[in-house]
Each structure stands twice: as structure tokens, then as C-alpha cells.
CSV table of C-alpha atoms and ligand atoms in Angstrom, one decimal:
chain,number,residue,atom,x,y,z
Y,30,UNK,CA,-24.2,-61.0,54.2
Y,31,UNK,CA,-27.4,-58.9,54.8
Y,32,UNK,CA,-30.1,-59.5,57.2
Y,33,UNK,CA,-32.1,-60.3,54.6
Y,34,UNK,CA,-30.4,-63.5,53.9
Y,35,UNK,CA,-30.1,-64.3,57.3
Y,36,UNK,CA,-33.7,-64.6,57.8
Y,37,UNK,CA,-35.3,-68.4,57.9
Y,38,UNK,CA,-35.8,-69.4,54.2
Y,39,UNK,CA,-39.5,-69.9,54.7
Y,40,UNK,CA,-39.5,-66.0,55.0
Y,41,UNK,CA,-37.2,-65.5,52.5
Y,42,UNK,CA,-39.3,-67.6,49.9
Y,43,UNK,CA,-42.3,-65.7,50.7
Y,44,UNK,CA,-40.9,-62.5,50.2
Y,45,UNK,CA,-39.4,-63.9,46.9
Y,46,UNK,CA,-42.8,-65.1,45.8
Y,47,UNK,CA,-44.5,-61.6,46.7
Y,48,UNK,CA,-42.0,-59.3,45.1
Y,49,UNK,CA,-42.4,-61.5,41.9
Y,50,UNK,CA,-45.5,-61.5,41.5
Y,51,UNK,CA,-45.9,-57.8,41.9
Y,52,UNK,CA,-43.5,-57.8,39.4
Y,53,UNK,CA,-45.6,-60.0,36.7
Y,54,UNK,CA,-48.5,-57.8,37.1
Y,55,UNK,CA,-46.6,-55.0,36.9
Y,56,UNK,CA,-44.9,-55.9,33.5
Y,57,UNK,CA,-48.1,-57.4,32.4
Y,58,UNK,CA,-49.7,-54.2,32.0
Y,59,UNK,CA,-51.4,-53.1,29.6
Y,60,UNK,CA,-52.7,-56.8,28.9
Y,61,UNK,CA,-51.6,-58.0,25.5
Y,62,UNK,CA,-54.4,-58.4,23.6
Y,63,UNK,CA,-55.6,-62.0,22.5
Y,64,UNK,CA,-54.5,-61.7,18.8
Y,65,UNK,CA,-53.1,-59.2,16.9
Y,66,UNK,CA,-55.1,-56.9,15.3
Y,67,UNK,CA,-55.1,-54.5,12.0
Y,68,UNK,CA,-57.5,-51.9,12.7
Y,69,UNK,CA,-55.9,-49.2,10.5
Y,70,UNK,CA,-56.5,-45.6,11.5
Y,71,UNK,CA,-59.6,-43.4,11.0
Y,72,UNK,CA,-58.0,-41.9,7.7
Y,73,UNK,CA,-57.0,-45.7,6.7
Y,74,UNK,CA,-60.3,-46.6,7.0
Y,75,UNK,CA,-61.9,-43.6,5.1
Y,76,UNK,CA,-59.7,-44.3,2.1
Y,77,UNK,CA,-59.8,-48.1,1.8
Y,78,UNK,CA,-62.5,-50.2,4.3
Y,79,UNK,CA,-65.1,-51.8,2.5
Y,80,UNK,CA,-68.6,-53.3,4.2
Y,81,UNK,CA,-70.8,-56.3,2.8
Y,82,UNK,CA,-74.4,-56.3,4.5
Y,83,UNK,CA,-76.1,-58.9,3.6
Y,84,UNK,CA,-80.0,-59.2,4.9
Y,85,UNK,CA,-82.0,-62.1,5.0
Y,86,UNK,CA,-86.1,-61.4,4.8
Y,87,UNK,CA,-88.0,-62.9,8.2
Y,88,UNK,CA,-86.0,-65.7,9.0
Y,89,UNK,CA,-87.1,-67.4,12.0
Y,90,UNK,CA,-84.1,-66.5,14.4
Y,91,UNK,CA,-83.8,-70.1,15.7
Y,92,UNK,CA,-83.1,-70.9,12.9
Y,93,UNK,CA,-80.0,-68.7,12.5
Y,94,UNK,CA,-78.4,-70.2,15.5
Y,95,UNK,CA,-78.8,-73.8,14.5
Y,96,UNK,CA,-76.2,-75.5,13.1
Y,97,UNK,CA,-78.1,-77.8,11.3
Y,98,UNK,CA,-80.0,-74.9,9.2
Y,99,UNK,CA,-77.2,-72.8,8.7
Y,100,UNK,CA,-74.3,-75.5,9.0
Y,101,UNK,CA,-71.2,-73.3,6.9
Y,102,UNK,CA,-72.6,-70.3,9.0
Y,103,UNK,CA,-71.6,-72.4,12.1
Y,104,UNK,CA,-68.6,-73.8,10.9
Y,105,UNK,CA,-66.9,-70.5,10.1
Y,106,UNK,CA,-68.2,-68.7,13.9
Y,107,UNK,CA,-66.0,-71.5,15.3
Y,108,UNK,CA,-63.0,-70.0,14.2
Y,109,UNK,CA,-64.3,-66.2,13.3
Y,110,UNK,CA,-67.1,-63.8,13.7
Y,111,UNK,CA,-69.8,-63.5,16.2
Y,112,UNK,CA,-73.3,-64.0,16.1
Y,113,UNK,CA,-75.5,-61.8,18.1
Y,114,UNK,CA,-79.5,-61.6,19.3
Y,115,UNK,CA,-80.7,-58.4,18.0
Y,116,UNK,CA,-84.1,-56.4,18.1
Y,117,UNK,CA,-86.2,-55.3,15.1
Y,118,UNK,CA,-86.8,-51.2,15.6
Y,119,UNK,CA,-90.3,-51.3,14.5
Y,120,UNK,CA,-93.5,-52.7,16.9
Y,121,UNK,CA,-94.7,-53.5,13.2
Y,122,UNK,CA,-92.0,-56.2,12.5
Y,123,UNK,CA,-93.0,-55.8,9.0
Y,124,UNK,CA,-90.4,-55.5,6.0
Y,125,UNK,CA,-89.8,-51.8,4.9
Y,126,UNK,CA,-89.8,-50.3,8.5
Y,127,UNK,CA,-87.1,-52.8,9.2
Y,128,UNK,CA,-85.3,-52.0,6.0
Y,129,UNK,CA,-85.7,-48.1,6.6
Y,130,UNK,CA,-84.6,-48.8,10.1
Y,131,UNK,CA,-81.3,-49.9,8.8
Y,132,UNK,CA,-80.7,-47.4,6.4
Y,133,UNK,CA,-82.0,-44.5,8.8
Y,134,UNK,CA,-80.0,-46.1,12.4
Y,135,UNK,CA,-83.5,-45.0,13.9
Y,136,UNK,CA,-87.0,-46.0,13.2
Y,137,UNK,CA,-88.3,-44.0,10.5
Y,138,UNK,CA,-92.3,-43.3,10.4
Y,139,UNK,CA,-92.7,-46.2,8.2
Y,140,UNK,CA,-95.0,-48.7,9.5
Y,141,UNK,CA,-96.0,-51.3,7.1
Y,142,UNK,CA,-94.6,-52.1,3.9
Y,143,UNK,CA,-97.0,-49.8,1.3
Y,144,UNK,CA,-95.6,-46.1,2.9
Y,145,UNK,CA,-93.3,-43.7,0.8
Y,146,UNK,CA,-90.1,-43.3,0.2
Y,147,UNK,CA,-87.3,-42.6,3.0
Y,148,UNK,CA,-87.0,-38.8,3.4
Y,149,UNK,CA,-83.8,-39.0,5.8
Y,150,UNK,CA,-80.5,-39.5,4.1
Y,151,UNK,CA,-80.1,-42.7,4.1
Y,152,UNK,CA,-76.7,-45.0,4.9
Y,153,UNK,CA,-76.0,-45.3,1.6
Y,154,UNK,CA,-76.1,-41.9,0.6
Y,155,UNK,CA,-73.9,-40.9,3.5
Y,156,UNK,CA,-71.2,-43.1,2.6
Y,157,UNK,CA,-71.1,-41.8,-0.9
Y,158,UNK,CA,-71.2,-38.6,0.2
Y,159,UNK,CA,-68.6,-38.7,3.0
Y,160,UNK,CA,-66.2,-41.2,1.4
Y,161,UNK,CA,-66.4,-38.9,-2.1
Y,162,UNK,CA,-66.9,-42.0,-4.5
Y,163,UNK,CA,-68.9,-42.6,-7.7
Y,164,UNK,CA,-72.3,-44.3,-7.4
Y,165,UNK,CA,-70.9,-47.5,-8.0
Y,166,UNK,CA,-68.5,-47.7,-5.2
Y,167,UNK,CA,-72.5,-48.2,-2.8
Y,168,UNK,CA,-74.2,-50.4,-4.4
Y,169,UNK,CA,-77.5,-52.1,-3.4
Y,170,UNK,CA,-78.6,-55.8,-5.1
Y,171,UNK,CA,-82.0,-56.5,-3.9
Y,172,UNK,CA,-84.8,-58.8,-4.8
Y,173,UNK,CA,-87.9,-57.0,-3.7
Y,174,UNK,CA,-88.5,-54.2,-5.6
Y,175,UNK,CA,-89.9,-52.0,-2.6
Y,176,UNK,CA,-86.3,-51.8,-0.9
Y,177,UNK,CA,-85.8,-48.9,-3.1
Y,178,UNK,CA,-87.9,-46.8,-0.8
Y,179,UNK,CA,-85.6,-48.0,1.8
Y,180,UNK,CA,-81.9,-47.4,0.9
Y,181,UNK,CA,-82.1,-43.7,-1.0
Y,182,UNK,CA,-84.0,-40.5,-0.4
Y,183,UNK,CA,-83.3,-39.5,-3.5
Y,184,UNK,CA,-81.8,-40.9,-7.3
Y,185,UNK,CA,-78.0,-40.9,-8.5
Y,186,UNK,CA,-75.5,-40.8,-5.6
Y,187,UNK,CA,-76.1,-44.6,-5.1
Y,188,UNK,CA,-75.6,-47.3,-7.4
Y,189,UNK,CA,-79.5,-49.4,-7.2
Y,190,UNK,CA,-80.0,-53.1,-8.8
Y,191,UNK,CA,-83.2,-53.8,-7.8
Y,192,UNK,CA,-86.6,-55.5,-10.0
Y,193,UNK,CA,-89.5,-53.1,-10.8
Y,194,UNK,CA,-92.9,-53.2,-9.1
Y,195,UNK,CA,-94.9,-55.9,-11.2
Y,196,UNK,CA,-97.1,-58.9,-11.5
Y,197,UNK,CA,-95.0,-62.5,-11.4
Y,198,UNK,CA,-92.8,-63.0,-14.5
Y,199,UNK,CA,-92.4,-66.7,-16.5
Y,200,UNK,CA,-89.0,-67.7,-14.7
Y,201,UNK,CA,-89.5,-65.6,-12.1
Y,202,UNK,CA,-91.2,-66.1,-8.4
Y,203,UNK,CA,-94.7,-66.8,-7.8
Y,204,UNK,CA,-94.7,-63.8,-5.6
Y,205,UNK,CA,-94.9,-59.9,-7.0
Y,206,UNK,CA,-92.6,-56.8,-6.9
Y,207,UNK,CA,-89.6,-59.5,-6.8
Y,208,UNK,CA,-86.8,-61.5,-8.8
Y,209,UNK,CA,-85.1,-65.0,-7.3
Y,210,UNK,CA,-83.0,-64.8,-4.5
Y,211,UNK,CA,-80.2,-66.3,-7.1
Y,212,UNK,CA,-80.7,-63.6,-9.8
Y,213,UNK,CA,-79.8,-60.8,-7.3
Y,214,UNK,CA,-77.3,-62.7,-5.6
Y,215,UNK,CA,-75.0,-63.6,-8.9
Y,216,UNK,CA,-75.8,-59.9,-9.8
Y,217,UNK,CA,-74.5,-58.3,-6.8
Y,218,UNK,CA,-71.3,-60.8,-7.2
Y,219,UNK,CA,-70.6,-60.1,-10.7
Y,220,UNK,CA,-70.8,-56.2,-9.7
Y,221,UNK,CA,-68.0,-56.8,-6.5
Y,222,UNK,CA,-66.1,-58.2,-9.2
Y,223,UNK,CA,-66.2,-55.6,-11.8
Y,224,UNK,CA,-65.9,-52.7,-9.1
Y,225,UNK,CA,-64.3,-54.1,-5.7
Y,226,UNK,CA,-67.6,-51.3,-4.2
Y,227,UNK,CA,-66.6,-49.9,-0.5
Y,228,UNK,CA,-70.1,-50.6,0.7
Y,229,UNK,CA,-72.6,-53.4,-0.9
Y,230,UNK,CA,-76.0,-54.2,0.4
Y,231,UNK,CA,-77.0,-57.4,-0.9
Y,232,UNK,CA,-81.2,-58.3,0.4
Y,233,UNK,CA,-82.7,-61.4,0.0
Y,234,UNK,CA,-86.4,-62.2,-0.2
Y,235,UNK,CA,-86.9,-65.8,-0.6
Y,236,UNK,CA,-86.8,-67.2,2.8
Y,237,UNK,CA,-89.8,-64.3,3.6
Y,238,UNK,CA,-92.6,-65.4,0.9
Y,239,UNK,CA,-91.8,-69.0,1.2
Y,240,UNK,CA,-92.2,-69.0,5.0
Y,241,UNK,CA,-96.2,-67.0,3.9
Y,242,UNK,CA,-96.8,-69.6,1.5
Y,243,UNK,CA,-96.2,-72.1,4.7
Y,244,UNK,CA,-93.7,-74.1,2.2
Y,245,UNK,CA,-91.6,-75.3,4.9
Y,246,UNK,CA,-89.1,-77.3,2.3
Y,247,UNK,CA,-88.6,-74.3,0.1
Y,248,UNK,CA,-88.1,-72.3,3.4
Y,249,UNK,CA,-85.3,-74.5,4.7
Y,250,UNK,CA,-83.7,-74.9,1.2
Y,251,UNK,CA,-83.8,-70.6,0.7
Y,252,UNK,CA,-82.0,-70.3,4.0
Y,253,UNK,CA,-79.4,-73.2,3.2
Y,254,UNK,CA,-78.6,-71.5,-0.5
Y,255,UNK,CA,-78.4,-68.3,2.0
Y,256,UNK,CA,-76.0,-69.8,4.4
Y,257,UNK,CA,-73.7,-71.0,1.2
Y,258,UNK,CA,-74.0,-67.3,-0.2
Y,259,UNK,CA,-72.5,-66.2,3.0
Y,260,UNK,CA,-69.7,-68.6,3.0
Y,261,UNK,CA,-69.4,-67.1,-0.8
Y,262,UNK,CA,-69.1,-63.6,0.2
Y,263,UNK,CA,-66.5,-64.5,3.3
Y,264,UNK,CA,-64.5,-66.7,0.2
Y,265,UNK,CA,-64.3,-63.7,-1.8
Y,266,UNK,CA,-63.0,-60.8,1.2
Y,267,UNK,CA,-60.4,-63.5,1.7
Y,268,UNK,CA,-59.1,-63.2,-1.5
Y,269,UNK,CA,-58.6,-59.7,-0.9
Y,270,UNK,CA,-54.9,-58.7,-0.5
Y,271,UNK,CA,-54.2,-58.6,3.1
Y,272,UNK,CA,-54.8,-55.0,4.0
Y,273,UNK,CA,-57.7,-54.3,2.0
Y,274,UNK,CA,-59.5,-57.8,3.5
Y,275,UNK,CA,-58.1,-56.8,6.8
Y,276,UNK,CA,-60.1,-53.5,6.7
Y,277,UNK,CA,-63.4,-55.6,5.4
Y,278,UNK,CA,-66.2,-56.5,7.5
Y,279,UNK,CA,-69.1,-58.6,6.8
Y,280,UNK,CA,-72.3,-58.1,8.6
Y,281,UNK,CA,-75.4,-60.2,8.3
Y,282,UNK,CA,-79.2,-59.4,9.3
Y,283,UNK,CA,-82.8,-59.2,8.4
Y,284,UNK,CA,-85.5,-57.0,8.9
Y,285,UNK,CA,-87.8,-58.3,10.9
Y,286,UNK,CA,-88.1,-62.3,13.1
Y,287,UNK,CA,-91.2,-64.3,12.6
Y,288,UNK,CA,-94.3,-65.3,14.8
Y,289,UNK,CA,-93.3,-67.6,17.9
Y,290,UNK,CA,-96.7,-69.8,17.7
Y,291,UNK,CA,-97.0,-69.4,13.8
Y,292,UNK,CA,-93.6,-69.5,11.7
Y,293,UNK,CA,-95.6,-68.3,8.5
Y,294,UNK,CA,-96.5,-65.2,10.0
Y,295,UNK,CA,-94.8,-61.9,11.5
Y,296,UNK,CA,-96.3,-58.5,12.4
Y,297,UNK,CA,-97.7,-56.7,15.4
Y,298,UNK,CA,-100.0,-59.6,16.8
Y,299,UNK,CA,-96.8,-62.6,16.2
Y,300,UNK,CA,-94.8,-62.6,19.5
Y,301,UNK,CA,-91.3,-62.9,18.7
Y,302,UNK,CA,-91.4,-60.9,15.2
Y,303,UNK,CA,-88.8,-58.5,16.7
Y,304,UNK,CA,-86.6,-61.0,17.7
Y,305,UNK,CA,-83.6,-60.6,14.6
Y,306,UNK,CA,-79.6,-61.1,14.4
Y,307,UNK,CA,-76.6,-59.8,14.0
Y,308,UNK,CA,-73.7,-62.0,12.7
Y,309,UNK,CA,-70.4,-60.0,11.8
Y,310,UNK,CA,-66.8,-61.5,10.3
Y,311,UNK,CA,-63.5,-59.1,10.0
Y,312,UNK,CA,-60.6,-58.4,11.9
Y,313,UNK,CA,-62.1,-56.1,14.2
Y,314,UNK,CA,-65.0,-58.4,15.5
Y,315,UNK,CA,-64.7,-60.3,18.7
Y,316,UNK,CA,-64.3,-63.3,17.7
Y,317,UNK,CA,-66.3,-65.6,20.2
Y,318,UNK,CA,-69.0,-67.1,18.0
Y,319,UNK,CA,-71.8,-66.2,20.2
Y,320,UNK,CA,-72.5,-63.3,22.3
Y,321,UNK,CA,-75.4,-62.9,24.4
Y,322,UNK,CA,-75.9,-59.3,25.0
Y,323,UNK,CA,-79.0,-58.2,22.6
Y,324,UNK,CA,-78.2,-55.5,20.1
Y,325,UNK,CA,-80.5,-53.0,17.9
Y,326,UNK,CA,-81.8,-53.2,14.3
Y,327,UNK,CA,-80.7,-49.1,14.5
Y,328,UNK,CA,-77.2,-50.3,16.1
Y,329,UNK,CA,-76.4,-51.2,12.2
Y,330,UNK,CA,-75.8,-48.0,10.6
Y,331,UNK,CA,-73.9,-46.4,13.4
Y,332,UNK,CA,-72.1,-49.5,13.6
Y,333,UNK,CA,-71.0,-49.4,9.8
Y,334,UNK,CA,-70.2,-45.3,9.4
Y,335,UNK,CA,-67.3,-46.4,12.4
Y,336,UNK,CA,-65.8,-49.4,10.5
Y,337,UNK,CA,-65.3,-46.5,7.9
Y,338,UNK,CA,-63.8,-44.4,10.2
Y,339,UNK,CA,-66.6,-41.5,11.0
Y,340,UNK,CA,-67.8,-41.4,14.8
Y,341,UNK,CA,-70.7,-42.1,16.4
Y,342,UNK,CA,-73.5,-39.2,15.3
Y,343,UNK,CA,-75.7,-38.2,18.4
Y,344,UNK,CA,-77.7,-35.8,16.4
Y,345,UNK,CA,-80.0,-38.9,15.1
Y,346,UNK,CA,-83.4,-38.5,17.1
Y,347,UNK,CA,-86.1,-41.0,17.8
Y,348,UNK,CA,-84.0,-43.7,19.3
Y,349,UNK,CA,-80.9,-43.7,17.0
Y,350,UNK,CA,-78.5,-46.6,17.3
Y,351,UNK,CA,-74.7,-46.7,18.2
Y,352,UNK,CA,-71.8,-48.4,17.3
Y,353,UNK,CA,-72.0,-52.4,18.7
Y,354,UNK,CA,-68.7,-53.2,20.8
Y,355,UNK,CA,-68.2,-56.7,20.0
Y,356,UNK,CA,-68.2,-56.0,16.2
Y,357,UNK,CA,-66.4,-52.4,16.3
Y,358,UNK,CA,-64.3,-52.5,19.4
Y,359,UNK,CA,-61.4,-49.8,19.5
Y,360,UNK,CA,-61.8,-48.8,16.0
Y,361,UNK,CA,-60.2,-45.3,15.2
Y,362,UNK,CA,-62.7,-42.6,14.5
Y,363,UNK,CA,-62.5,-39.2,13.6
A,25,ZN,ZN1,-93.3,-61.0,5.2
């Protein structure tokens, strides 16, 4: 028998009790993480990824985080997703800076909604670039005619559905330069059928020029048929086969928050038009409903090019964006 054993058990249980604990910590390294995970690798991702952005015009971002606006929003962040505060890039807090923002990961020199076209190459054009795929493989549904000066610098490489500047139509909203929130939506979803696109940008309007017109019950009903559009769009990656849904994120914003003290209104003078959102669903966001660390409008694009695989760009200047952690995590980039 060794000394060991001839020691008082008290001793003996101690040492025990150390030595297997050092041992648990030991073999616990690296930690397991939570849930398995398919984050494919950089090439993976550059062949078969696809993104959904979805934008929403001016909500007020309270709104976002209560349940009872945005109940199927809620419902689906207690099991998956996240939901984060974000920052609008532009002082201006006006529409196309915010949209340009997006597309650009930086502020561009846009600062109201009547300046020119984009001159940077633009998200959209990047991915159909980089990824090598047709026009209709980026596509972009909109409802206000002037996002076309947001989302290309130039004509052809990107696939555009959007309504012509104009007066109001019979059928169509009260408000100019725009089609119904519906029309673009059951466009857009009518196109992801046909085409299965890598990257689709589908931007609302409705919620923007009902919140100007102060018609808070057309206001609360835009952002409802919004929050059933976005349970729509998470119903349809699900029906994916499992490693192309597994490879597709879902990321929802707007382009700029409205006043604090006047919901109608948002620009420069309306505290609290910067404040936006950030809500994300796919396999590489953490899923933990809410987050609380603040992200950027110009986080967006950065964020996207590394769900298909491409790395961060530092040559962006004026403020660009990077990729957002709790959406991205340890994606593979190359
Ligand atoms: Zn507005």
C-alpha cells in the first residue's frame, strides 16, 4: 500500500476532488460550442450562400422591439435570430443617404434624398462581380423609385425592379415616385421563386409616407403586413434544402429612425432619427434574441460580403463599416 492511501481520507478526498477537476477543465477545452453549426468554408460560401435584406422605410425603432407591433418578428427571435440597436450613417437621417450608406458600407456624400446617383460601386454590383453571376442572381425589388440611385453606379450587372419617377397612379399610393408596399413585395417573391437569386434586396416604403401623412392606423397596419412579409421570407429559406438554407441569412433594417418628440417626422432637427435596427436569422447568427451592443448602418455591407465568403475590406474610407460579430461570428473568409 502507498503513502498515499495511508493518509487520513479527508486528505485523500481533497486531493481526489482537485486532480479531477483539473482534469474536467482540462478535457473541456476547447469549449464545445452551444449548437452545432454549418458555416461552410469561404469557397462554400462563394459558390452557394445566398442573402435576403430586407429594409423597412423610417420605422419608429420602438416599434421594432415591441412585440405587440411586430408580434411573428418576436415569436421567431425566441427561438432564432437576434435583434440589434443600430445607428443610421448620415447626421441627415433622411432616406437615400441611408440607402447609399448600405450599399456603399460608408456614408456616401448624399445628404438628402434629391442628390445623384451613387458613384462608388455599390454592394450589389460587387457581389455580381465577385461571385461571377448573371444580373438576376442580385436583384433589387423596391417601392420607391429613387432607390435606384442607391443600389448601382451604373446599368446591367444588377437585376433592378423598381417603379419610375411619377405623379400618383389610380391603384397606386397617394404618394409620388412609388408603387404599394404589396406590389413589390409579391414581385420580389415571384422573382426568388423563378431564380432562387444569391443576394435580394427587397425595400419597403409604406411605413415612411404613412408615418408623414400622421395616419397612425395605416402606420401600424404597414408595419404588421411588414412583420408577416418577414415571417414569409424566413418560411421560404426554410424550404431550402438543408445546406443551401444553412448557408442563407436574413438580415432586416431601414434607413433611417424617426423623431423622438414627433413620430411623423425624421431628419437633422428629430432627435432619435438615427436610432435604426438590425435583426439577422441563419445559422451563423447568435442566436440570443436581443443584443445590446449598438451596430452601424455601414456595418451592413461589410457584414454581407463575409457571409459570402470575401474578408473584411479596409480600403473603404470615410468611416467604412466591418463585419458585425453576433450576426457573422467565425465565418470563413478568404
Ligand atoms: Zn421620410
Amino acid at each position: 500500500m502507498s503513502r498515499f492511501f495511508r493518509r487520513p481520507f479527508v486528505l485523500k478526498a481533497l486531493l481526489l476532488a482537485i486532480a479531477l477537476t483539473m482534469w474536467s477543465q482540462n478535457s473541456s477545452m476547447p469549449e464545445p460550442s452551444v449548437e452545432p453549426r454549418n458555416e461552410g468554408s469561404a469557397r462554400a460560401r462563394k459558390k452557394r450562400a445566398r442573402v435576403i435584406l430586407l429594409t423597412l422605410d423610417g420605422p419608429v425603432r420602438d416599434d421594432i422591439f415591441s412585440t405587440e407591433r411586430m408580434p411573428q418578428l418576436h415569436a421567431t427571435l425566441k427561438t432564432r435570430g437576434v435583434l440589434l440597436k443600430a445607428r443610421a450613417a448620415s447626421s441627415m437621417a433622411m432616406s437615400l443617404p441611408g440607402y447609399q450608406a448600405l450599399a456603399a458600407g460608408h456614408a456616401t456624400s448624399c445628404h438628402d434624398n434629391e442628390c445623384s446617383r451613387i458613384t462608388d460601386e455599390t454592394l450589389l454590383e460587387f457581389l455580381a462581380r465577385s461571385l461571377v453571376v448573371p444580373a438576376e442572381q442580385v436583384a433589387v425589388f423596391a417601392s420607391w423609385s429613387r432607390l435606384k440611385r442607391a443600389v448601382t453606379s451604373k446599368d446591367g450587372a444588377v437585376f433592378v425592379d423598381a417603379p419610375d419617377d411619377g405623379l400618383p397612379q389610380v391603384g397606386g399610393p397617394r404618394w409620388k415616385n412609388a408603387r404599394f408596399d404589396s406590389t413589390t413585395f409579391d414581385a420580389a417573391v415571384a422573382h426568388w421563386n423563378q431564380q432562387k437569386p444569391r443576394f435580394l434586396q427587397i425595400s419597403l416604403l409604406d411605413t415612411d409616407e404613412w408615418a408623414h401623412a400622421g395616419f397612425r392606423e395605416e402606420y401600424e397596419a404597414a408595419l404588421l403586413a411588414a412583420d408577416a412579409q418577414i415571417a414569409h421570407l424566413l418560411a421560404l429559406v426554410d424550404a431550402l434544402p438543408d445546406e443551401e438554407r444553412s448557408l442563407t441569412t436574413v438580415l432586416i433594417t431601414s434607413d433611417h429612425g424617426r423623431g423622438h418628440s414627433n413620430w411623423r417626422e425624421h431628419g437633422f432637427f428629430e432627435l432619435g432619427s438615427r436610432d435604426i435596427f438590425l435583426a439577422a436569422f441563419g445559422e451563423t447568427v447568435l442566436h440570443s434574441a436581443f443584443d445590446e451592443k449598438e451596430v452601424l448602418q455601414v456595418d451592413v455591407r461589410p457584414t454581407i460580403e463575409r457571409l459570402f465568403g470575401f474578408c473584411t475590406n479596409e480600403r473603404r474610407v470615410g468611416g467604412g463599416g466591418r463585419p458585425i460579430e453576433a450576426i457573422t461570428r467565425d465565418v470563413a473568409c478568404e
